[in-house]
Structure formats: C-alpha cells, structure tokens
XYZ file of C-alpha atoms in Angstrom:
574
model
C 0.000 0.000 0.000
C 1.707 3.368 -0.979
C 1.623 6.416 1.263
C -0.016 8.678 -0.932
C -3.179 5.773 -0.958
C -2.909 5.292 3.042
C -3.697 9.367 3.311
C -5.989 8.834 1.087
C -8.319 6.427 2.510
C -7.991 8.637 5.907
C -8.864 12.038 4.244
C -11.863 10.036 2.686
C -13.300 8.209 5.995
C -12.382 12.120 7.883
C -15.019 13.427 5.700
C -18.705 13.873 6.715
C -21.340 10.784 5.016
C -22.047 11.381 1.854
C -25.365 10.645 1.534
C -26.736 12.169 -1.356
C -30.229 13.230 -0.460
C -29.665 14.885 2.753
C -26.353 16.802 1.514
C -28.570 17.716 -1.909
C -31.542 18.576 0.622
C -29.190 20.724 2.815
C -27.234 22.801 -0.044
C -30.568 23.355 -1.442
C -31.887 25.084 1.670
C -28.218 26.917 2.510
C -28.910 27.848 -1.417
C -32.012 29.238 -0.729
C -31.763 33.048 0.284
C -32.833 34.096 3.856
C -29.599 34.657 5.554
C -28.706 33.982 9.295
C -29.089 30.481 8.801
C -33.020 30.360 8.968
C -33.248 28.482 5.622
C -30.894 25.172 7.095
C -33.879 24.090 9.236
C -37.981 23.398 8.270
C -38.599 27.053 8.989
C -42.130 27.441 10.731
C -43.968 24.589 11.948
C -47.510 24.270 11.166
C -49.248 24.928 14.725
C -47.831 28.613 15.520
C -49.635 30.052 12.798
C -52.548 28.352 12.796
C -52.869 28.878 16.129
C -52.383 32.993 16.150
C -54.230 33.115 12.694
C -56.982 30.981 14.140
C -57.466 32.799 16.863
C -57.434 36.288 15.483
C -60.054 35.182 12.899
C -62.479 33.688 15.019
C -62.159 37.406 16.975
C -62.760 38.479 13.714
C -66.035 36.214 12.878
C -67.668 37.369 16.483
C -66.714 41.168 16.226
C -66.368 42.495 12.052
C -68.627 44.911 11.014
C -70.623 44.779 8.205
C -68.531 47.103 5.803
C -70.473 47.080 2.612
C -74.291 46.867 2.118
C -73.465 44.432 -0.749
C -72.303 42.115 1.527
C -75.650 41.898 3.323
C -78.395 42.637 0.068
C -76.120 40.442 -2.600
C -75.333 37.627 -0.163
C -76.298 37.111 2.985
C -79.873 37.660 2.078
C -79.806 35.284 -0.759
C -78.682 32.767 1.449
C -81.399 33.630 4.060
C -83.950 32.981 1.525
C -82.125 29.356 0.764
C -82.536 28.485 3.381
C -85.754 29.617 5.050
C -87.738 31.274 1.853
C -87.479 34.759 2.946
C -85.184 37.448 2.441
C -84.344 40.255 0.270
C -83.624 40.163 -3.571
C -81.723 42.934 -5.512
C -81.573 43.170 -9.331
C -78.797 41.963 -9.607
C -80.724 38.448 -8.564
C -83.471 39.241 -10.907
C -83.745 36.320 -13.651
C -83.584 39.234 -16.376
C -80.217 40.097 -15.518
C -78.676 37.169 -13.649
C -75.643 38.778 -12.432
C -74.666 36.976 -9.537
C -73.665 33.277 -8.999
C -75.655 31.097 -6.848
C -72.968 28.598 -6.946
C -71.019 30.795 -4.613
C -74.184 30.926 -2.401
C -74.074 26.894 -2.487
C -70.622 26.693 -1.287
C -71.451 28.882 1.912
C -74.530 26.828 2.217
C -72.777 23.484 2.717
C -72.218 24.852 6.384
C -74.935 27.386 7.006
C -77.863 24.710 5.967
C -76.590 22.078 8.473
C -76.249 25.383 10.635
C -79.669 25.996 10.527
C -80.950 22.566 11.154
C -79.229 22.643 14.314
C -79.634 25.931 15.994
C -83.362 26.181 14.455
C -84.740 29.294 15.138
C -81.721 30.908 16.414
C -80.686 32.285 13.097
C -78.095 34.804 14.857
C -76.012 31.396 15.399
C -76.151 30.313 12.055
C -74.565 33.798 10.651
C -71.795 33.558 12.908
C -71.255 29.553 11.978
C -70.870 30.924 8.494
C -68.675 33.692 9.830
C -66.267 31.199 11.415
C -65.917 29.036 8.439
C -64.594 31.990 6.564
C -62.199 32.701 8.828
C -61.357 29.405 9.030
C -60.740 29.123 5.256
C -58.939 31.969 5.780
C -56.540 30.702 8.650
C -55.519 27.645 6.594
C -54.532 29.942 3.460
C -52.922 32.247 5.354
C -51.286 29.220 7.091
C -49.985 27.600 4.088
C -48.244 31.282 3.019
C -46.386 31.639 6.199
C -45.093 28.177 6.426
C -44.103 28.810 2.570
C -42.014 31.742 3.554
C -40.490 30.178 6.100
C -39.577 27.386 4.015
C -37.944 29.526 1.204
C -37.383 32.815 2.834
C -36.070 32.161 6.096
C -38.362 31.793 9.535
C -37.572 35.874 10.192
C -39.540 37.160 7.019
C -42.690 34.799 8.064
C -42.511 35.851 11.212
C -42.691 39.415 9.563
C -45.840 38.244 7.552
C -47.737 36.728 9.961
C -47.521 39.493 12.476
C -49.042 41.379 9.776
C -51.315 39.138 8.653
C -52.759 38.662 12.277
C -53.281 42.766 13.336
C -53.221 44.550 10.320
C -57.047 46.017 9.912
C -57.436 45.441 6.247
C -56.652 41.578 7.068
C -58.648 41.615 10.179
C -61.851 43.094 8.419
C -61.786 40.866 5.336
C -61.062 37.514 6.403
C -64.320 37.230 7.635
C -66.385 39.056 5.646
C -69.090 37.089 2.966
C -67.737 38.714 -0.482
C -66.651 37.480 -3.823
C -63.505 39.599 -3.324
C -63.029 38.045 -0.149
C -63.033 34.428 -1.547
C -60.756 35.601 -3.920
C -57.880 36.805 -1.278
C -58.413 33.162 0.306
C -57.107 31.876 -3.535
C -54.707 34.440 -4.230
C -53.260 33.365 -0.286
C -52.966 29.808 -1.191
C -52.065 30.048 -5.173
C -49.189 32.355 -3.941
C -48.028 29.790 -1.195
C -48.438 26.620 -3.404
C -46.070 28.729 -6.084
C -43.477 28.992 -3.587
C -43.653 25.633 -2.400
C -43.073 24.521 -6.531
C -46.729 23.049 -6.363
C -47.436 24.494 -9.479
C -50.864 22.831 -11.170
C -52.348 22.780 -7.252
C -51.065 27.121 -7.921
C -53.046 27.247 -11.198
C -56.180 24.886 -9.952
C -56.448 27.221 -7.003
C -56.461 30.448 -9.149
C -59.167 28.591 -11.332
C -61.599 28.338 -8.326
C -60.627 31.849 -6.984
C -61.651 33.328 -10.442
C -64.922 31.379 -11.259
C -66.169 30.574 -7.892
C -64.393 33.747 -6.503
C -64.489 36.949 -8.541
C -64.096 37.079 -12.435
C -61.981 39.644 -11.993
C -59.540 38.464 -9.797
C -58.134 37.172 -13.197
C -55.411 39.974 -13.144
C -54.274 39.395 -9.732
C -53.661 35.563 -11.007
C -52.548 36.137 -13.909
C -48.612 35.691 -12.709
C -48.472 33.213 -10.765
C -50.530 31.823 -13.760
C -48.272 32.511 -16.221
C -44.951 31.550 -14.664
C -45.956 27.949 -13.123
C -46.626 27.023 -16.508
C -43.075 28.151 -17.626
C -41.658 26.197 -14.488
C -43.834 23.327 -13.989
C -45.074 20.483 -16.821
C -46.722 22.944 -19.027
C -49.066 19.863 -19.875
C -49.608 19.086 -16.256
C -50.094 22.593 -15.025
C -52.173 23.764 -17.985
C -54.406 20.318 -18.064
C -54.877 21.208 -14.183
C -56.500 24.443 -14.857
C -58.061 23.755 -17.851
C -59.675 20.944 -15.853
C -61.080 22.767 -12.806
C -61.854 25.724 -15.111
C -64.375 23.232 -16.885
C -65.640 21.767 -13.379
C -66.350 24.254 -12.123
C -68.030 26.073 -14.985
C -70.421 23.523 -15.388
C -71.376 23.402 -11.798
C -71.690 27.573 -12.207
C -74.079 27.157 -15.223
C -76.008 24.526 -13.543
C -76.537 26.244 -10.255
C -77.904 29.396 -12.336
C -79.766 27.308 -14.607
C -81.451 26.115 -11.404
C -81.664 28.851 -9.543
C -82.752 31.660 -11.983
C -84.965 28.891 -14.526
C -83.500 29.707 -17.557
C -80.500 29.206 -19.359
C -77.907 31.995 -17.997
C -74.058 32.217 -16.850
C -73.852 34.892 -14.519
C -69.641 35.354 -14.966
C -70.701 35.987 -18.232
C -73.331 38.258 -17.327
C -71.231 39.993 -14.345
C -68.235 40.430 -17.048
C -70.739 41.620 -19.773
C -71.739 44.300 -17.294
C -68.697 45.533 -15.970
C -66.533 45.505 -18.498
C -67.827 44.797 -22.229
C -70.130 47.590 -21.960
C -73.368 45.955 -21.191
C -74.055 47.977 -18.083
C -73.133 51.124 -16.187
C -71.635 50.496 -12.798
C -70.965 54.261 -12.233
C -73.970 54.301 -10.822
C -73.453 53.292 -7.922
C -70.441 55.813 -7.100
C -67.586 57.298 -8.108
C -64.119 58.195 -6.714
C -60.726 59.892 -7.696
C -57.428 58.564 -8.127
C -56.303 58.328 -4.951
C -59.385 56.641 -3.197
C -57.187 53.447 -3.019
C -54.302 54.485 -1.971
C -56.208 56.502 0.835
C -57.912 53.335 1.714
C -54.837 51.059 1.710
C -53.270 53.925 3.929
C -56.508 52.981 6.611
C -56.023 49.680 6.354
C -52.365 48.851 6.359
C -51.068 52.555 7.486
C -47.282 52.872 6.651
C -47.672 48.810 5.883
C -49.362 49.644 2.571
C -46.270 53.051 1.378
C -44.135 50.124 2.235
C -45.447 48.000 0.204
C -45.530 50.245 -2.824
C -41.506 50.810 -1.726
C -40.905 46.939 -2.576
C -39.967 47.682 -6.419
C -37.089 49.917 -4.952
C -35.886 47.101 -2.695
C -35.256 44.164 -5.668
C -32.588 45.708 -6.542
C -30.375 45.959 -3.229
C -32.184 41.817 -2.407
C -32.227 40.562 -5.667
C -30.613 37.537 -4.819
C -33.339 36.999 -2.099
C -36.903 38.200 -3.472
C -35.878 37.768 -7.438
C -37.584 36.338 -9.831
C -40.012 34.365 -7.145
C -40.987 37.010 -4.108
C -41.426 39.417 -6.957
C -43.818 36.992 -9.404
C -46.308 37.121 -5.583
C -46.068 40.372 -5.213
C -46.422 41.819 -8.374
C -49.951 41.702 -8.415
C -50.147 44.405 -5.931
C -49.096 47.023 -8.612
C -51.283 45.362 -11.226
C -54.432 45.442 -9.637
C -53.968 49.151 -8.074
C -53.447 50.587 -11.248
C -56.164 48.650 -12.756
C -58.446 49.276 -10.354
C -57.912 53.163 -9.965
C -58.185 53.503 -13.611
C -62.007 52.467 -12.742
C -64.784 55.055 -12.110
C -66.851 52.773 -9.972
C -64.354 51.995 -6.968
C -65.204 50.497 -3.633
C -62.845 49.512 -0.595
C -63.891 45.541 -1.270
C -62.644 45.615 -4.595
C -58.831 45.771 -3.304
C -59.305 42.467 -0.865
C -57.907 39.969 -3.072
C -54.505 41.651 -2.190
C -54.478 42.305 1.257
C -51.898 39.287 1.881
C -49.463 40.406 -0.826
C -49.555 44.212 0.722
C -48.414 42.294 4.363
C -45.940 39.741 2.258
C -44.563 42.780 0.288
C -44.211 45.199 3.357
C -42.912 42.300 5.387
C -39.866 41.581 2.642
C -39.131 45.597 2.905
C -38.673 45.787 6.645
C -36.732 42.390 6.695
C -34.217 44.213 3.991
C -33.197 47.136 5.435
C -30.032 46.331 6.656
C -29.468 45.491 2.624
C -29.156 49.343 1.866
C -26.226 49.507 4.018
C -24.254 46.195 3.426
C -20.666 46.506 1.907
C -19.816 43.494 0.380
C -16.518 44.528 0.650
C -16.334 44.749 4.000
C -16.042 41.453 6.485
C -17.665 43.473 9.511
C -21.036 45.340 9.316
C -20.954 49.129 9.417
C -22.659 50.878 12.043
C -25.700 51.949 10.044
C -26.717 47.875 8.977
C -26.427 47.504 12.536
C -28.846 50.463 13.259
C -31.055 48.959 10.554
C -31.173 45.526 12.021
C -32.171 47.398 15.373
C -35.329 49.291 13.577
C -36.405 46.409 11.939
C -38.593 45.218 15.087
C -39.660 48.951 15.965
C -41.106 49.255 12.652
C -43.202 46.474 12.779
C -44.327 47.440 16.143
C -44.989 50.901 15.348
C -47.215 49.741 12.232
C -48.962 46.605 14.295
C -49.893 49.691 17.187
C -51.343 51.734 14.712
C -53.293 48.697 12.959
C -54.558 47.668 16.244
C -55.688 51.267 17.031
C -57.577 51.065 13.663
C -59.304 48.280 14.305
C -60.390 49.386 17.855
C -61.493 52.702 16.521
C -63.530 50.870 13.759
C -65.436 47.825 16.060
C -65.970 50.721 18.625
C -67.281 53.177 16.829
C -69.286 51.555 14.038
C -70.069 48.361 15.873
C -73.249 49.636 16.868
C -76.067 48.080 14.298
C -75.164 44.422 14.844
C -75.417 44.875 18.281
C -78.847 46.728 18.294
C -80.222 44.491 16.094
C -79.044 41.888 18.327
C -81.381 43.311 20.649
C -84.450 42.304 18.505
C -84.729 38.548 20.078
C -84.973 40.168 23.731
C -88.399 42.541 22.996
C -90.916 39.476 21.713
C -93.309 41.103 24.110
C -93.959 43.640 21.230
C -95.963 40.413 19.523
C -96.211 38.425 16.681
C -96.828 40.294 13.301
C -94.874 43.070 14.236
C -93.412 45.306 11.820
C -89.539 46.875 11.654
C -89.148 50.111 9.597
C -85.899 51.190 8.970
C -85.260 54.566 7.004
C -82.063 56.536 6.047
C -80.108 53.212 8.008
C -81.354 51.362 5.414
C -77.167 50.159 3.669
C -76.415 49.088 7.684
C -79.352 46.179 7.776
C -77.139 43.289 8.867
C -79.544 40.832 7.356
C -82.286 38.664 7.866
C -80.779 36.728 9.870
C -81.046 39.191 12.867
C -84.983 39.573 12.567
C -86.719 36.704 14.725
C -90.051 35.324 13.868
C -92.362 37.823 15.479
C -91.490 40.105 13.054
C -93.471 39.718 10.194
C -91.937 42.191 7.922
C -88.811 44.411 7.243
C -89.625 47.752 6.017
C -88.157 50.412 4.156
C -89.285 54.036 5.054
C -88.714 57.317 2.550
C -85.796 59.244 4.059
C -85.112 60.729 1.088
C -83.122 58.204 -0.771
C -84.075 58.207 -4.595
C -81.604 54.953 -5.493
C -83.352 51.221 -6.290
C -83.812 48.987 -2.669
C -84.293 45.465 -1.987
C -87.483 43.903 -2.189
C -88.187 41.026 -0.444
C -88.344 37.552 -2.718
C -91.724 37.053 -4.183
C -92.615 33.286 -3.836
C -95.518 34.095 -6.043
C -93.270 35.072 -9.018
C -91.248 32.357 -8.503
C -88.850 32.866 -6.146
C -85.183 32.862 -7.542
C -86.832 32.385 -11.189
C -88.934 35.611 -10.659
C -88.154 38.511 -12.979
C -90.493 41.414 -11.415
C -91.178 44.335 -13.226
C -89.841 46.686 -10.732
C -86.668 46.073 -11.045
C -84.149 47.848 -13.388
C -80.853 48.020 -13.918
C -80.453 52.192 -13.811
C -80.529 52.362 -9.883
C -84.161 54.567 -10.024
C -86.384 54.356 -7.135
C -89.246 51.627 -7.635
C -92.772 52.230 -6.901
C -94.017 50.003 -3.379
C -90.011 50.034 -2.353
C -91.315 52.438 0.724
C -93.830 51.973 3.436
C -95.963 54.964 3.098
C -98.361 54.685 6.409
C -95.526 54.935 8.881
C -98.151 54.768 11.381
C -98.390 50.849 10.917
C -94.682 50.918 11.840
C -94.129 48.497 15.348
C -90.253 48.882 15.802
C -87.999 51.442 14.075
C -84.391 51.495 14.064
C -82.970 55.147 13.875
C -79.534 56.888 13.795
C -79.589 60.295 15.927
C -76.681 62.146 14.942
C -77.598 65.544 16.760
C -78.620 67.094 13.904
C -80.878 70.514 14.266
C -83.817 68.997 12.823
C -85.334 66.346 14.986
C -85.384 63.123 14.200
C -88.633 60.479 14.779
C -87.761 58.541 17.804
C -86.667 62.060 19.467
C -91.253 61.879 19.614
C -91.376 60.360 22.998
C -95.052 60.547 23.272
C -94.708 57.769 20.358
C -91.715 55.764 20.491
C -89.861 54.398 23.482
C -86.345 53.505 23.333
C -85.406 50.110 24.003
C -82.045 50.360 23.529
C -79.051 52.871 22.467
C -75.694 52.545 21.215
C -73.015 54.830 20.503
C -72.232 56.018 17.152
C -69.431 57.762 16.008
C -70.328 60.623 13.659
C -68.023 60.658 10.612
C -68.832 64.307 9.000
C -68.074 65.578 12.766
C -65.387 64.256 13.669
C -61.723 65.007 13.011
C -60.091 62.385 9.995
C -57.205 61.530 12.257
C -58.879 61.083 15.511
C -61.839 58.652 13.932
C -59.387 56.926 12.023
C -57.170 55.964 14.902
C -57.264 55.078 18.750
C -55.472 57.749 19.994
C -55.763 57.567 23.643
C -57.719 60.266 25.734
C -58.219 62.096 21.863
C -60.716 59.233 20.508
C -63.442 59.853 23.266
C -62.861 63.458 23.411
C -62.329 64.437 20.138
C -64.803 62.788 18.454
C -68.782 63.423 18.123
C -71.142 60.661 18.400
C -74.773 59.996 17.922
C -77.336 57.243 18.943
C -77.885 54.338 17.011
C -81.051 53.478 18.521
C -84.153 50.448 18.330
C -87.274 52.181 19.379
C -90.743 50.843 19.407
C -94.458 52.630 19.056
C -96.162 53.306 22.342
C -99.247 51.810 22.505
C -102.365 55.027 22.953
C -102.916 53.782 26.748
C -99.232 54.483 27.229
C -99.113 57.616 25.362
C-alpha cells in the first residue's frame, strides 16, 4: 500500500457521510436566500400560525362589522332565503339580468344549511357559523403562506408576515367578511403559497376556483403566478390542471344558475358583460378619484401599505433573495392598483384579493433594510446595517400599534347596528306580526338573519333616498326564477319600495346624529327607546382622531350619535 493511498483512505473516511439526499436537501436550503441560517432548518412549523391566525379570525367572525351593504343585500340575504324562503332580492338576482352566482351561495350553504338545522330558530347562530368558516378558510390559506415563507425565505420574514397578517385592519376586516372579493384573497393566499412551495398545477387549480367561484376579476391578480408555473412546472400538467377545474367548475356555475334563476344563464358571463364589455353602467353606484385606493390602503395597512408600494425599490439591493419568485407574488399588488384606480366605480372591497401580498410585500421591505447599508466589501457590518437591524422590530411594532388602534377605533365606533339588532330577540313582548321600519339606516341592515319570527316584515321608510332597494323575494313570481317588473338596472327608485303609512310601523331602528332637525324617535309621546348605542359621527369628527385610537383624543375628540331600536307606544301608554 503506498503512502499517498494510506492518506488517502484517511482524508476520505475524515469526511462527513455522503449521503446524497440529505447533503442535496441541505445545499438546497443553505442555497435558498434568507440569511442567518433560517433556511438550514424546516422554517415554521404548522401549529404557531394556525394557532395565532386561528385565533385572530375567530375574533374576527364574532366582532367584524358589516362594511359594505353588498355584503348583506347580494349575499347574505340570498342565502337567508335558501334556506328559510325569505329574504331580500336585488336586481342583480333578478332572472332578467342574472348577475350573480348562486354557486357561490351553495358553497357557503354546505355549512350554514346544516347550521340551521341545528340551531333552528336561532338564526343569529347560524350567521356567525358561516362567519367562522370563513375565517377558518382563511386561517388555513394564510397558514400555508407563512409556512411557505419560512420554508424559502427564512423563519424571520414569516414571522414578519404573519404578524401582519394577524393585526393589520385590512386583514382583520376581510377575512371574515361574505364577499366574492373576499373568496378571492383566500385563492390568491394559497395560489401564492403553493407557487413557492413549486406546487405548481395545485397554484393554477387554485387560481381557477378563486376566479370562477371567486371573482371574475380576480383574473389579473392571477394572472402571474398563472403565467410563470406554466413556464416552471409540466406545461401539460399545469395547464391540463386548470383547464380541468376551469371546466368543473363552470359547469357546476351554469347549472346552479340554470337552477336557480330557470333559464338558461351564466352569470360570470353576465357579471363580465356588465362591468366591463359595456353591457351595463356600474358608475352608478359611485364614483371616486385617483387616490381613493391608496387613501384606503393607507386605513387599512397605514405605513404597511407606502411600504409595500416601496418593494420595487428594494429588488434591486435583495435581488438575490426576493428575485424572480418574491417578486412573481407580489407583483400583483401594482397590477391590480393601477387597474383598479383607472375604474370610475371603486369600492374599498374591490382591493381584498390583495391584502396578503400588501403584508408579504411590506414584510420583505422591513426584513431588507439592513441590505441598503451592506458593503460586500467589508467582512464586519458598518454601524448603520447595525442600526437597521435594530429598527427592523420597531417598525413592525410601530405599524402593528397603529393597525390595532384602527381596528379598535372601527369595532368601537361603528359596531353599533349588529349589536342593536341583536337586541331584537330580547323585545318578543312587542308580539307576533310586528313590523320593523328602517329609514335613512337602510345600507347598515345586517340581514335577515337578525330579525326573529315575530317580526313579520322588514320595512323600508322614505328618508329621502331616490336609489333602487331590496325587495323582499316574491314566492308568487317564482322565487329565484322571478323577474319582477320593478326592477331595473339604472338604480331609479321603484314604486311600493317604501312603506308609506308609517303609522303601521311596530319597531324602528334610527340613527340620531344631533342634527338641528329632529329626528322620529326624538317623539317620545310615540316611540320608546329600548335600547341605544353609541355612534361615532363621521362628518363631525376630526379624519385623524376617527381613524385611529389615539388615547384620551378618541373619546374626546370625536362626536357621536345614537344608534337606537325604538318601538311605538301603545295610545294607553301615550
């Protein structure tokens, strides 16, 4: 044996194993950017963030507002009537225009009909069971993104996100809430995490169901993640995988509405030929400037969202850590803002689908800072990366403390209607047949689901508002089939939309604000109150100080009114 083959053999058995799937498996991860050594291990177990998620959204499923009277008259009413034939129908539902999809109404009912079987006449319960299945959906999405990050980013940048995820308003308010758009920020959550974890045809089935079962045009925010997994995946795989549960789930669309409405309709179709090929005029319904969005994202996310909108400027100073893949997720951010703004009809719903990416971008900016000041030529770090590493954690505290005080300021001082109506199922001593007027509070209805069965009717009285309402679904037409005549697609006031012998009013729900003029439960030799909320009164109060908690400023600063349930006196009480 020579000596040169004796050291060898001993510099060969010195060396580490060499098994070739764990060394592969462990340069891939120290390949994977991240830094500090958070990419050698699993990054983020599975129960930490579904545990903080889970229980942040169920605080969100008992407390969220109602934000958007769509949200009440386009879907939870629908399903009200699904399930216990009554409820109110917009025009939207009428089978002459056919614009919404019942389908999406089936998937909610999967929980809230087994809901309803078992809490029976307790209908309250059955809202908040669907409530807590969307923020249940909505934990497991966001669940699968942080874990995702973790894996590929290090566990310091999920960390980042889920923080975010679990306090920032925008987040907080959406997760729970029964919208289209909503559905599609669950898709756009898990498409996004499923990319980064190389699942690519699970990425593109995903964006599939977020666009057709979701929102139509949610397309943009997909497109991508779209794109790209077919570049890096099988293109036949991936493409076969979307084409497939774009089919599915088409047919099961067009059968619903077929149905539901009795005639042979798509409403994606219908909802696209409205919106966007010209077929209707969604201006209607209210129009903003440019910067609605960005004011909005600035409520919602505070200095989250600018840095967000900063993460273009950070590529190039992380490249090797956020390009191509961080910046494919994120990227929809900038598409759908400028999209959307270029829009006359804008609403705050229409920028949920992404929420998530505004926390993953922000996130990826704060964990980069000390990038601006790194000299690769230079073995130690200068003084200023260490100051940056320092602010990291301040930052995020500073924007979680101001997301917290915006969703404090919000449940207290808008909170008021579901909690009044709440107070409906306590008065049954007002009797059966009873009638509930509502006026000018007519957009904050939180549904049918709040009236109990001694109330025999819901409603509406002239406060002056010269738009289309709800009308309740007429079984004699047909139901879901009916197409009644006063209905119309122009947003004009319908003839029999208000109650015009307000004397045969029971129970009226009222907003005081403190105007001059007097409003009707201010009457006490008609109405008693039975209860009365605070209400925070926007036009009166100062932007900053409704906006945000700002302790001993909120209470003092601001100007509230009553939101108030009254009922008629009877004449021996008067």
């Amino acid at each position: 044996m020579s000596l040169s083959s004796a050291r060898q053999r001993r510099a060969t058995a010195a060396s580490p194993p060499t098994d070739d799937g764990y060394a592969k498996d462990s340069k891939d991860r120290r390949r994977r950017p991240g830094g500090d050594g958070d990419g050698e291990d699993e990054g983020i177990k599975w129960f930490l963030p579904f545990l903080a998620l889970g229980l942040l959204r169920h605080m969100s499923a008992s407390s969220n507002l109602i934000h958007d009277c769509d949200e009440v008259f386009n879907y939870w009413e629908p399903l009200h009537f699904l399930l216990y034939r009554s409820g109110f129908q917009t025009w939207e539902y009428s089978s002459d225009f056919a614009l919404r999809s019942y389908l999406y109404l089936f998937f909610h009912a999967l929980v809230a009909g087994p809901a309803s079987l078992i809490f029976g006449e307790h209908k309250v319960l059955v809202f908040y069971s669907v409530r807590i299945f969307l923020g249940l959906i909505s934990t497991i999405t966001e669940t699968v993104l942080v874990v995702a990050l973790s894996r590929r980013y290090g566990k310091r940048l999920a960390c980042y996100v889920l923080a975010m995820l679990c306090l920032s308003s925008g987040c907080f308010f959406a997760s729970t809430s029964f919208l289209p758009s909503s559905f599609s920020m669950y898709a756009v959550t898990l498409s996004s995490a499923l990319f980064l974890l190389e699942k690519y045809a699970g990425a593109v089935s995903v964006a599939a169901a977020g666009v057709i079962l979701g929102w139509p045009f949610s397309i943009l925010v997909f497109l991508p993640v779209t794109v790209y997994s077919l570049i890096r995946g099988s293109f036949r795989r991936v493409f076969l995988s979307g084409l497939l549960t774009s089919l599915c789930f088409l047919v099961l669309s067009f059968a619903a509405d077929y149905y539901c409405y009795g005639r042979l309709t798509f409403s994606v179709f219908n909802l696209l030929k409205y919106n966007v090929l010209g077929g209707g005029e969604s201006h209607l319904y209210g129009t903003e400037g440019l910067s609605f969005y960005f004011r909005n994202g600035f409520n919602n996310f505070n200095f989250a969202f600018i840095l967000a909108l900063l993460f273009l400027g950070v590529v190039p100073f992380a490249r090797k850590k956020y390009a191509p893949d961080l910046l494919i997720v994120v990227s929809p951010v900038y598409i759908w803002l400028a999209f959307m703004s270029l829009q006359a009809h804008k609403e705050e719903r229409f920028l949920y689908p992404i929420y998530t990416l505004i926390c993953v971008a922000a996130a990826a900016v704060i964990d980069s800072l000390p990038d601006f000041f790194h000299d690769k030529y230079l073995s130690d770090q200068s003084i200023f990366e260490k100051i940056a590493k320092g602010l990291r954690p301040l930052i995020l505290g500073f924007i979680l403390c101001a997301s917290h005080s915006r969703t404090f300021s919000m449940l207290n001082g808008y909170g008021a209607p579901l909690q009044i109506y709440q107070h409906l199922e306590h008065h049954d001593d007002t009797g059966p047949g009873s009638i509930l007027c509502v006026g000018s509070e007519w957009h904050r209805y939180p549904s049918s689901f709040f009236i109990p069965s001694y109330i025999s009717e819901v409603r509406w009285i002239d406060d002056g508002f010269r738009g289309l309402l709800p009308f309740p679904f007429n079984e004699t037409l047909g139901g879901t089939t009916a197409a009644p005549s006063y209905f119309n697609n122009r947003n004009k006031a319908a003839e029999g939309q208000y109650l015009k012998d307000i004397g045969a009013c029971t129970l009226l729900v009222e907003l005081d604000l403190r105007r001059p003029y007097p409003s009707r439960g201010s009457d006490l030799s008609t109405w008693e109150a039975l209860a009365a909320l605070q209400f925070l009164d926007r036009e009166l109060s100062p932007a900053l100080d409704r906006s945000f908690f700002i302790p001993y400023r909120w209470q003092q600063n601001n100007v509230f009114g009553l939101y108030k349930l009254l009922r008629r006196l009877h004449p021996d009480h008067a």
